[in-house]
PDB file of C-alpha atoms and ligand atoms in Angstrom:
ATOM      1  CA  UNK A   3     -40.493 -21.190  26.244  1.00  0.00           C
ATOM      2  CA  UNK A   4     -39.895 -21.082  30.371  1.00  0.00           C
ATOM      3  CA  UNK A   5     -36.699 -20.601  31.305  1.00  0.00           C
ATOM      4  CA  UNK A   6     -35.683 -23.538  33.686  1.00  0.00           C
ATOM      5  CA  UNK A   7     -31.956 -23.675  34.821  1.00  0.00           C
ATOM      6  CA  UNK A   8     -32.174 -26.699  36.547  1.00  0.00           C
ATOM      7  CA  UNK A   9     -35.063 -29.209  38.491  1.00  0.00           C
ATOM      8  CA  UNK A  10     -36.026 -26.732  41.429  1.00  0.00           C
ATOM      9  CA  UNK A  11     -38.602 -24.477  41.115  1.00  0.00           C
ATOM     10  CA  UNK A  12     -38.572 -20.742  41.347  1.00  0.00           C
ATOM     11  CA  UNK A  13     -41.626 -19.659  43.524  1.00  0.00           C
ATOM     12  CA  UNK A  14     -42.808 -16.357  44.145  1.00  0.00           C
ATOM     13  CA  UNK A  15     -44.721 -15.363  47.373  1.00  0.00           C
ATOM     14  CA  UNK A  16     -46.780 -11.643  47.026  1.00  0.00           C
ATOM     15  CA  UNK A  17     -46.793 -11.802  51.534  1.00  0.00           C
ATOM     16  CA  UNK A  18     -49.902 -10.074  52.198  1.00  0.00           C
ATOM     17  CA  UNK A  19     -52.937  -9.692  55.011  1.00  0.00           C
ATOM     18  CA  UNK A  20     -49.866  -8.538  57.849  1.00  0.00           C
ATOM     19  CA  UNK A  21     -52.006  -5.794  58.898  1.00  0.00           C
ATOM     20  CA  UNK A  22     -55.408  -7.332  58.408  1.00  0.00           C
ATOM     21  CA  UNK A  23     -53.634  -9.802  60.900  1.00  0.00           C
ATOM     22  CA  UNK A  24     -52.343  -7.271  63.317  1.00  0.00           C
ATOM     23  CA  UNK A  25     -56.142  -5.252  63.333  1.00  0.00           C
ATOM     24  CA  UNK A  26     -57.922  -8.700  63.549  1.00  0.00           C
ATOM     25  CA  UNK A  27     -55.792  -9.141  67.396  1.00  0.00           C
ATOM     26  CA  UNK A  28     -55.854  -5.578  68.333  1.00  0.00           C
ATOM     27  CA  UNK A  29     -52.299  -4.997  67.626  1.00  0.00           C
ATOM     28  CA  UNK A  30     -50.863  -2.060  65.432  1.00  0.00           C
ATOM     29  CA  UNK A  31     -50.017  -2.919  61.632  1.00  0.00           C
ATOM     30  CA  UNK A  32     -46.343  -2.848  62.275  1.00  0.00           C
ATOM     31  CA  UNK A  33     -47.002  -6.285  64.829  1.00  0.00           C
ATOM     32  CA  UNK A  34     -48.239  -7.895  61.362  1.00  0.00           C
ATOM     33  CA  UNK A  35     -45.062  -6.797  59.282  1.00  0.00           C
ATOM     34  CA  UNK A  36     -42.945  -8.332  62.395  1.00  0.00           C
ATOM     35  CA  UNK A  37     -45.288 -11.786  62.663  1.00  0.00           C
ATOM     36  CA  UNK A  38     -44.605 -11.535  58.660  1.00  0.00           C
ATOM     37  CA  UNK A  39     -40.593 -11.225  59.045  1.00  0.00           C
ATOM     38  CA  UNK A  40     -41.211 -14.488  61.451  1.00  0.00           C
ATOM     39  CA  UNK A  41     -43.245 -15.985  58.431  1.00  0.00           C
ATOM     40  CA  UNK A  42     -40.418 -15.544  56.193  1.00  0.00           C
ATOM     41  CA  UNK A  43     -37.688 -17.225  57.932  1.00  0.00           C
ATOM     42  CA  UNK A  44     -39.903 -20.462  58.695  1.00  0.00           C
ATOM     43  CA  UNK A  45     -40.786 -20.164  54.857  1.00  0.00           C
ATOM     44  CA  UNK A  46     -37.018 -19.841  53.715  1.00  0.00           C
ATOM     45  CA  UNK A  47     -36.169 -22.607  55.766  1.00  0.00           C
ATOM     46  CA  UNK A  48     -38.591 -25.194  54.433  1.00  0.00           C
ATOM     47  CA  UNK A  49     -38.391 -24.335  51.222  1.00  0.00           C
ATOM     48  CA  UNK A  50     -34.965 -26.065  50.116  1.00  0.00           C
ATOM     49  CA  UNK A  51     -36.435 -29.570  51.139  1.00  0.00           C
ATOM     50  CA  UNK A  52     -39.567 -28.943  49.419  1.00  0.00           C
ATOM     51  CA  UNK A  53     -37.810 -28.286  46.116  1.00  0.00           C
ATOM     52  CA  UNK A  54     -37.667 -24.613  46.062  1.00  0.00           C
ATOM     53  CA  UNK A  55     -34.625 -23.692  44.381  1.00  0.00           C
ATOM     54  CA  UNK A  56     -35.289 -19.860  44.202  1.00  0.00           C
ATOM     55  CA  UNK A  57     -37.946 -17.995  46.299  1.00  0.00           C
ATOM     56  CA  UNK A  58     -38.858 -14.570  45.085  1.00  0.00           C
ATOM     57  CA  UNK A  59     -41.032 -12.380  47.983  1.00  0.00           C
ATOM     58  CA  UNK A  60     -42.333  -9.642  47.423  1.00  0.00           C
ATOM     59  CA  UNK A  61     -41.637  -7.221  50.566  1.00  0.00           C
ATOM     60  CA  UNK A  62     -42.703  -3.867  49.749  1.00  0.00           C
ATOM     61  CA  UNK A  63     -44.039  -2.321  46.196  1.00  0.00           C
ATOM     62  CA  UNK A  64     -43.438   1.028  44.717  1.00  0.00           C
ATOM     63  CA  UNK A  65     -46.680   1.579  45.386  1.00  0.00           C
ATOM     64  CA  UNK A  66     -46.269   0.911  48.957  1.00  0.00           C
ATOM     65  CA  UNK A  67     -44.499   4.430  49.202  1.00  0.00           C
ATOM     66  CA  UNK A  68     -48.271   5.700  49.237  1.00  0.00           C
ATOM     67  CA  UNK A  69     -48.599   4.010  52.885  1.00  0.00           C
ATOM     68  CA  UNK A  70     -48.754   6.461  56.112  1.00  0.00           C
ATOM     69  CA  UNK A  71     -44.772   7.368  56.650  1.00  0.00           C
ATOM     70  CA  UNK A  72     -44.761   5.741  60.118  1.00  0.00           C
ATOM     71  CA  UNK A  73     -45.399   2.372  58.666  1.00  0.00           C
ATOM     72  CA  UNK A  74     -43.335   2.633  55.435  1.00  0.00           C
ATOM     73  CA  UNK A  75     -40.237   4.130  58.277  1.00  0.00           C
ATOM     74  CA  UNK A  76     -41.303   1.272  60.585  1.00  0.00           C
ATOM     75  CA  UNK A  77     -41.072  -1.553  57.443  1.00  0.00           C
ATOM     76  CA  UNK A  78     -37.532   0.422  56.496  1.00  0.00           C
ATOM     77  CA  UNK A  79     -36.630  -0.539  59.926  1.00  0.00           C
ATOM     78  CA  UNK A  80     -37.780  -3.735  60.030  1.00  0.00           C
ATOM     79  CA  UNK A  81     -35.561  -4.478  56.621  1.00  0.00           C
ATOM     80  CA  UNK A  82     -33.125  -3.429  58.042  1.00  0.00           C
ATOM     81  CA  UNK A  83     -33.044  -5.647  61.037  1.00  0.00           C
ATOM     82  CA  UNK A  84     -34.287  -8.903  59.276  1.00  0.00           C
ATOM     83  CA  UNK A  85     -31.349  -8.171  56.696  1.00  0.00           C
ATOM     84  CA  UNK A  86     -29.007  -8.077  59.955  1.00  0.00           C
ATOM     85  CA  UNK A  87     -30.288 -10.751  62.485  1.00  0.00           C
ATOM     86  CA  UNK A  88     -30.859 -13.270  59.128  1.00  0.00           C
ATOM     87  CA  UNK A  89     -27.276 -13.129  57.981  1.00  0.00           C
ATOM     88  CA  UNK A  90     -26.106 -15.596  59.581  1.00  0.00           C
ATOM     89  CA  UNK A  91     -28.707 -17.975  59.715  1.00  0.00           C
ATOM     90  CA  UNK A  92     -28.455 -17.455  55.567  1.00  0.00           C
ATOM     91  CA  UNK A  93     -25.209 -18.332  55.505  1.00  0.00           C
ATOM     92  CA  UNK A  94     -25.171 -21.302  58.234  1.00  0.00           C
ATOM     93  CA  UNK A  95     -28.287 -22.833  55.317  1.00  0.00           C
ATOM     94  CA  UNK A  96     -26.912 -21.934  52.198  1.00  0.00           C
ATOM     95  CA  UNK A  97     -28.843 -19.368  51.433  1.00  0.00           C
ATOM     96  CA  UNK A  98     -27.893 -16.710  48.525  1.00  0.00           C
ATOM     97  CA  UNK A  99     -29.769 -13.420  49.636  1.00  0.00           C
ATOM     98  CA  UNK A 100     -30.456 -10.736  46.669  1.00  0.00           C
ATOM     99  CA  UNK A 101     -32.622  -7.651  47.132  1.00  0.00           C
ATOM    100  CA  UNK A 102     -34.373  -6.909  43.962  1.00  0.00           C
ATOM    101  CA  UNK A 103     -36.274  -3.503  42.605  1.00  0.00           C
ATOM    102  CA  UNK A 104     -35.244   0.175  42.905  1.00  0.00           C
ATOM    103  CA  UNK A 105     -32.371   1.123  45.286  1.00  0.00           C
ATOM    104  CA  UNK A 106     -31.814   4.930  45.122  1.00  0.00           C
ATOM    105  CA  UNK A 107     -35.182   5.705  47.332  1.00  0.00           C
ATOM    106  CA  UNK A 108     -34.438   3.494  50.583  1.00  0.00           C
ATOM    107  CA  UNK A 109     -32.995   5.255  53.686  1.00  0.00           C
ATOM    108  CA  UNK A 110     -29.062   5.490  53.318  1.00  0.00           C
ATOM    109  CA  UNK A 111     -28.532   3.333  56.260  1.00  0.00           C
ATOM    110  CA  UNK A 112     -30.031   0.235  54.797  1.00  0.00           C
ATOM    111  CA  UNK A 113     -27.906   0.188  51.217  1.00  0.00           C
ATOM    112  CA  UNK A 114     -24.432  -1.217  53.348  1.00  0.00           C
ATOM    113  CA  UNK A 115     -26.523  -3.937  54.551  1.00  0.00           C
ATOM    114  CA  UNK A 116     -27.846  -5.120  51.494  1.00  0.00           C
ATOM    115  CA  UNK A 117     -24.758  -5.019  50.076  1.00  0.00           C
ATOM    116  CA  UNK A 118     -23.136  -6.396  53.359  1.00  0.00           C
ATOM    117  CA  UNK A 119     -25.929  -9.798  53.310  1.00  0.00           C
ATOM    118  CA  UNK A 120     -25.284 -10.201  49.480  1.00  0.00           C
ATOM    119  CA  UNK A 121     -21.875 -10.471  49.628  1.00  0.00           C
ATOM    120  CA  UNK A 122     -21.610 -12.337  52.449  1.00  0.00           C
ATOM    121  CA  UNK A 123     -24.125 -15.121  51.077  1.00  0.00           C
ATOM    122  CA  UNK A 124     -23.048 -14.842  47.694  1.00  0.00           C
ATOM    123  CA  UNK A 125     -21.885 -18.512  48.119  1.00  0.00           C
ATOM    124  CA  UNK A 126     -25.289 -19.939  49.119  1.00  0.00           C
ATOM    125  CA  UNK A 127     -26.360 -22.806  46.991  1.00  0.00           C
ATOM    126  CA  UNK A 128     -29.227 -24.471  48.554  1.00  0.00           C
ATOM    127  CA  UNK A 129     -31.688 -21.550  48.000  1.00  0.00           C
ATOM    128  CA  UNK A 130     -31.427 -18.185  46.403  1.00  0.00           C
ATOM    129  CA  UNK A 131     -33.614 -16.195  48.244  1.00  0.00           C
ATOM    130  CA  UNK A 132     -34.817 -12.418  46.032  1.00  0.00           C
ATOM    131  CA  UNK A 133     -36.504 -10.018  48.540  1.00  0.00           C
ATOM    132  CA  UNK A 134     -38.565  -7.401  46.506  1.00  0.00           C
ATOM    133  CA  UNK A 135     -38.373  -4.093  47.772  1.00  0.00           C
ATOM    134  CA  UNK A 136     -39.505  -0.811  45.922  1.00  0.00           C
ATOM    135  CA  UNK A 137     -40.446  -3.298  42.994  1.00  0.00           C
ATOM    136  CA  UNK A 138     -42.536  -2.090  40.617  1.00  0.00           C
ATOM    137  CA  UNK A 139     -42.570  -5.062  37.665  1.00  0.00           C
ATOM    138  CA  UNK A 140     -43.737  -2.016  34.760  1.00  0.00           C
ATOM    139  CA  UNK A 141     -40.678  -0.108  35.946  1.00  0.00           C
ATOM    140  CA  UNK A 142     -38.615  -2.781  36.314  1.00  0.00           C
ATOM    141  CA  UNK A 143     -39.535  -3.629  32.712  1.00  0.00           C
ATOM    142  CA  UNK A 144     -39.294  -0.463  31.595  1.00  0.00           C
ATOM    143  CA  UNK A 145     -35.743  -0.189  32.438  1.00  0.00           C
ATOM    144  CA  UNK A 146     -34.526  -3.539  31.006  1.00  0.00           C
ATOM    145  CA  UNK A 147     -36.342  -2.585  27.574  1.00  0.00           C
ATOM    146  CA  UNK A 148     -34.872   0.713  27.480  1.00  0.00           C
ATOM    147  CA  UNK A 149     -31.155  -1.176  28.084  1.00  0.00           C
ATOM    148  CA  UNK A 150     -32.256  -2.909  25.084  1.00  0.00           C
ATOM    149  CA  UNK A 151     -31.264  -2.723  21.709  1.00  0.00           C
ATOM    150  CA  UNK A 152     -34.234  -2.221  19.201  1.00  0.00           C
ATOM    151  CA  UNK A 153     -34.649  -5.877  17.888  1.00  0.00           C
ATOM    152  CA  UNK A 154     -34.252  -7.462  21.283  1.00  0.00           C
ATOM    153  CA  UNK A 155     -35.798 -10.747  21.679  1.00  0.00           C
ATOM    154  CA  UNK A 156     -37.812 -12.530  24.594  1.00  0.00           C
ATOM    155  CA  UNK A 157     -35.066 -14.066  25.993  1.00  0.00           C
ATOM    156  CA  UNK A 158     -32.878 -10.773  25.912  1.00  0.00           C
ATOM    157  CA  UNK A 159     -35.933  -9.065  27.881  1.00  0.00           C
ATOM    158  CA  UNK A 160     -35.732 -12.118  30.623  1.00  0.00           C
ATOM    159  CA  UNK A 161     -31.854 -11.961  30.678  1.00  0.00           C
ATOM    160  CA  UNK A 162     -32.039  -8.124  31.108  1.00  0.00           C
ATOM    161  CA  UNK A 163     -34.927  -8.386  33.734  1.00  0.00           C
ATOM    162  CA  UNK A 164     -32.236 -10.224  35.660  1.00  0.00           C
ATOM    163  CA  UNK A 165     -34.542 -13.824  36.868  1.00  0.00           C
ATOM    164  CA  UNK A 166     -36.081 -16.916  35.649  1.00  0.00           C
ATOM    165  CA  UNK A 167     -39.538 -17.583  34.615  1.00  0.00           C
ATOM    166  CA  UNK A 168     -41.739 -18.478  37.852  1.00  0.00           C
ATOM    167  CA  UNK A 169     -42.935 -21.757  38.247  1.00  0.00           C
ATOM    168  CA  UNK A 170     -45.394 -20.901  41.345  1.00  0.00           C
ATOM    169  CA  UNK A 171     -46.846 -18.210  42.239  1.00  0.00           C
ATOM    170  CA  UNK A 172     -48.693 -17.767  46.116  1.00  0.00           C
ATOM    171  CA  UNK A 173     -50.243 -15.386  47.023  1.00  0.00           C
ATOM    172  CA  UNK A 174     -51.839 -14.797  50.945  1.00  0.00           C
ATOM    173  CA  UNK A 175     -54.664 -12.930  52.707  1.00  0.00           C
ATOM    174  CA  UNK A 176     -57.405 -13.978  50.398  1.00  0.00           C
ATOM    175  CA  UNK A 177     -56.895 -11.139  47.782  1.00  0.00           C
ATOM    176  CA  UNK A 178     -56.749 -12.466  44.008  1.00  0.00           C
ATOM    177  CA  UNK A 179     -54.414 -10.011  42.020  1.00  0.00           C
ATOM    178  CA  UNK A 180     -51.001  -9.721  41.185  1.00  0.00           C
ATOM    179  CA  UNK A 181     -50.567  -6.216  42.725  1.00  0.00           C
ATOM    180  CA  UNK A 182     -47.380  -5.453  39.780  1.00  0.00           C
ATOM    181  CA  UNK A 183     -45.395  -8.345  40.844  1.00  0.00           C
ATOM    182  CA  UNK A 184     -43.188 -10.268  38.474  1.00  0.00           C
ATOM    183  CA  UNK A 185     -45.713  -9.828  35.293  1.00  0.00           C
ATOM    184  CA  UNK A 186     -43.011 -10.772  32.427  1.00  0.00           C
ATOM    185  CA  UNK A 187     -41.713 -13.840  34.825  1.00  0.00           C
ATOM    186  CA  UNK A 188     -45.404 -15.321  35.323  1.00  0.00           C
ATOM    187  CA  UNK A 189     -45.939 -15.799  32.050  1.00  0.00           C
ATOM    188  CA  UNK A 190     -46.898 -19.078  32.626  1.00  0.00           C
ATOM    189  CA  UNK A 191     -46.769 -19.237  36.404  1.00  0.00           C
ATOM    190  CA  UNK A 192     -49.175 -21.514  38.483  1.00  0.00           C
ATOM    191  CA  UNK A 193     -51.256 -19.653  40.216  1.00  0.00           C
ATOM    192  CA  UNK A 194     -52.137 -20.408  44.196  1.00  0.00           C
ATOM    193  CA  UNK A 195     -54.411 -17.573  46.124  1.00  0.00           C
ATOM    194  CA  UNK A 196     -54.745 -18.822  49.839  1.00  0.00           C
ATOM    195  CA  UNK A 197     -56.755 -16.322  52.351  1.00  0.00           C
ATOM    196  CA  UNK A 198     -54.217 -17.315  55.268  1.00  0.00           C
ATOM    197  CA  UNK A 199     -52.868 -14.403  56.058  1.00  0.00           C
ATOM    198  CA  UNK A 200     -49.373 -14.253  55.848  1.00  0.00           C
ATOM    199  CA  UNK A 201     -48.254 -13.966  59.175  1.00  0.00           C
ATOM    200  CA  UNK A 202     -49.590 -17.489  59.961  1.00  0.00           C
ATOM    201  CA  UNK A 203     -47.935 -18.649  56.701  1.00  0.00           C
ATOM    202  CA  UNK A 204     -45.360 -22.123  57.692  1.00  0.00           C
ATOM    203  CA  UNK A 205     -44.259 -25.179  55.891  1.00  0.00           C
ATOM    204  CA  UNK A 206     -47.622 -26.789  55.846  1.00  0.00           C
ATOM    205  CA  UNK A 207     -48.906 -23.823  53.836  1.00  0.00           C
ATOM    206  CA  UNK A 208     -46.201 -23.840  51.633  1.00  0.00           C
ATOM    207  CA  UNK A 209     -46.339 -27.929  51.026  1.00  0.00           C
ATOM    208  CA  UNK A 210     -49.722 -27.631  50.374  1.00  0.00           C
ATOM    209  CA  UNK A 211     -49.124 -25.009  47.504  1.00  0.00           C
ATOM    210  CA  UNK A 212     -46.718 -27.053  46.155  1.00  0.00           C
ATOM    211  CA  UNK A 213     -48.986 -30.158  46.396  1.00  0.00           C
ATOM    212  CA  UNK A 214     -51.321 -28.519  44.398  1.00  0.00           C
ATOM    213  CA  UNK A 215     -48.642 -27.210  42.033  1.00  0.00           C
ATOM    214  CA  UNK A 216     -47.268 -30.431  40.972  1.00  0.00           C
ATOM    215  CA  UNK A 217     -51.147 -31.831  40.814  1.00  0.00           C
ATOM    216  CA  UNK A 218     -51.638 -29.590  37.832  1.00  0.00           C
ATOM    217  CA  UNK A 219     -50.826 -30.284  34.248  1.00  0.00           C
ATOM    218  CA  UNK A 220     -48.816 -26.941  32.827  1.00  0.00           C
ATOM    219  CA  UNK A 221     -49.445 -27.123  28.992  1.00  0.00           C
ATOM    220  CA  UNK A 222     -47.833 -24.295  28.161  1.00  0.00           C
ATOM    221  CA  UNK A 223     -50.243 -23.458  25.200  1.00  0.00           C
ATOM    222  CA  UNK A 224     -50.368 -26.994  23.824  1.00  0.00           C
ATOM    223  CA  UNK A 225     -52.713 -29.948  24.017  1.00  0.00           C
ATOM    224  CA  UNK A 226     -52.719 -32.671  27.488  1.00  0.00           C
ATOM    225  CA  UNK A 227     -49.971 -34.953  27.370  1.00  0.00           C
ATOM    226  CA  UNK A 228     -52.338 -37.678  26.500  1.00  0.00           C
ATOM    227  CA  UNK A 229     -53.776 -36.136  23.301  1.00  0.00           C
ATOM    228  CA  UNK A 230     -50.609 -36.017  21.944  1.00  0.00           C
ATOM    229  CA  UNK A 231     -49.956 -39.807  22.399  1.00  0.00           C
TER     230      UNK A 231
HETATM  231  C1  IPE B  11     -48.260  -7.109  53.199  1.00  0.00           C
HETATM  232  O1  IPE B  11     -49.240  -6.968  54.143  1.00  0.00           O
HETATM  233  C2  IPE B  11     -46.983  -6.415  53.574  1.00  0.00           C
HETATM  234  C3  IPE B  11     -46.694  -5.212  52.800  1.00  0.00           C
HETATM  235  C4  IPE B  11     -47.396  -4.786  51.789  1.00  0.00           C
HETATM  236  C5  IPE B  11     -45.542  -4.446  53.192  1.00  0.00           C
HETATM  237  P1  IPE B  11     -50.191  -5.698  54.155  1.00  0.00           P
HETATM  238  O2  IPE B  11     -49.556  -4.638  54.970  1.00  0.00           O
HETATM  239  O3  IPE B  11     -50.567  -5.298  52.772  1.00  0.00           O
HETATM  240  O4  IPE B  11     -51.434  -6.288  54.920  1.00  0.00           O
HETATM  241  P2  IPE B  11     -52.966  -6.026  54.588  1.00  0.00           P
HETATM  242  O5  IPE B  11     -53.195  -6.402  53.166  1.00  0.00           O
HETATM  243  O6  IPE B  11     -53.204  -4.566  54.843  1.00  0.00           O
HETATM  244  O7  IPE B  11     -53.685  -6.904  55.552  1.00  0.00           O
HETATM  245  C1  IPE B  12     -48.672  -6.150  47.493  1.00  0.00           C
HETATM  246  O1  IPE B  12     -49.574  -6.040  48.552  1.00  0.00           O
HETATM  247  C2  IPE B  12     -47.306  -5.774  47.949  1.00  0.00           C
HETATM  248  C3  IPE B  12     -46.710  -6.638  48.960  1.00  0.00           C
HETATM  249  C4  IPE B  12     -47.238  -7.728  49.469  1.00  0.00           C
HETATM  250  C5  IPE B  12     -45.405  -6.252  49.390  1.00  0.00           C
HETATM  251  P1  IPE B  12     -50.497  -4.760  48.738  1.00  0.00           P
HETATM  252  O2  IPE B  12     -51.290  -5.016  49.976  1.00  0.00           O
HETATM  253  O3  IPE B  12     -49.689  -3.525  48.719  1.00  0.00           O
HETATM  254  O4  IPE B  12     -51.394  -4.815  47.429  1.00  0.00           O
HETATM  255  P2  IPE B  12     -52.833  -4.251  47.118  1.00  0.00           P
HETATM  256  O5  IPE B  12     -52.827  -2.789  47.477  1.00  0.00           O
HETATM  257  O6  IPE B  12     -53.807  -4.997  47.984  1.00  0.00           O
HETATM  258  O7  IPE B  12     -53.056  -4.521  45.669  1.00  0.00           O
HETATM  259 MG1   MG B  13     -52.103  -5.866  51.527  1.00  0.00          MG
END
């Protein structure tokens, strides 16, 4: 069954297209990830009012490591100062801020300020914000199995994996796959692909995906609510 804790949905965003946007002006790929960090503070900010309760992004796969080393160094960077210029803000909304996925490969630098942000928003109620970064959802599964006793259950797999089922899932920049993001959690995920690129992602985008959301009838494996009378 989907694991709801309470009315507010958990959405997931896989942010994608930031340097299809940057090419598409003439502007280097690292101008796309910093439209994109703009993106995600408009989207984090809309998102309490529109009934987001958690908001799962994904910022940077394992496979992303396979990029050119300027831009993975330049996204490193660019983590680094979101983390730092956000903090504030976060806290000011009510914003819980966890980084999820593999830790030991960032640059150094960047681990106090993870840790710094989620302590210092660990009170945030209004949204719990999960930034992906090096997440790999077949490692991070994986890891939680291999925690695992032998006769484990579904729910012990969720519980170990560390979130709640997603309700939504949007993806931007027009491609249709789930690029190893959150597989176990969108079991039964609503699926949105939109080809705006994610750098011109706001709160109209993300209304309309949850428009369409709550338009659709989740069944969960059994029959429409009206054939069961
Ligand atoms: C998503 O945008 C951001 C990251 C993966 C870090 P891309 O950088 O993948 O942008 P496109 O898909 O090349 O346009
Ligand atoms: C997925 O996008 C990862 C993020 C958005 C962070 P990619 O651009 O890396 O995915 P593929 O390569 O198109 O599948
Ligand atoms: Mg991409």
């Amino acid at each position: 069954m989907p694991q709801r804790t309470s009315d507010s949905l958990h959405a997931a965003i896989i942010m994608d297209g930031n340097g299809r946007w940057a090419t598409a002006r003439g502007l280097p790929r690292v101008a796309g990830h910093r439209a994109g960090a703009e993106a995600l503070r408009r989207t984090v900010e809309a998102a309490p009012d529109l009934g987001v309760g958690t908001l799962t992004v994904y910022a940077f796969s394992s496979d992303n490591w396979q990029r050119p080393p300027v831009e993975v160094s330049a996204l490193m960077k660019l983590f680094h100062v979101y983390l730092r210029r956000e903090q504030a803000r976060c806290i000011e909304q009510g914003v819980r801020v966890s980084v999820v996925g593999r830790r030991d490969r960032l640059p150094r630098m960047l681990l106090p300020v993870i840790e710094g942000c989620e302590q210092a928003t660990e009170r945030g109620r209004k949204l719990h914000l999960r930034l992906a970064v090096d997440y790999s959802s077949r490692d991070a599964i994986v890891r939680a199995a291999a925690r695992l006793k032998k006769q484990a259950t579904r729910d012990d797999l969720s519980k170990a994996l560390g979130g709640e089922d997603v309700d939504l899932l949007i993806r931007t920049g027009g491609e249709k796959r789930l690029s190893d993001f959150l597989l176990w959690e969108c079991a039964y995920a609503e699926l949105v692909f939109t080809p705006v690129m994610w750098p011109d992602f706001d709160a109209s985008h993300l209304a309309a995906a949850l428009a369409e959301f709550r338009s659709r009838e989740r069944r969960f494996g059994t029959v429409p609510k009206v054939a069961l009378g």
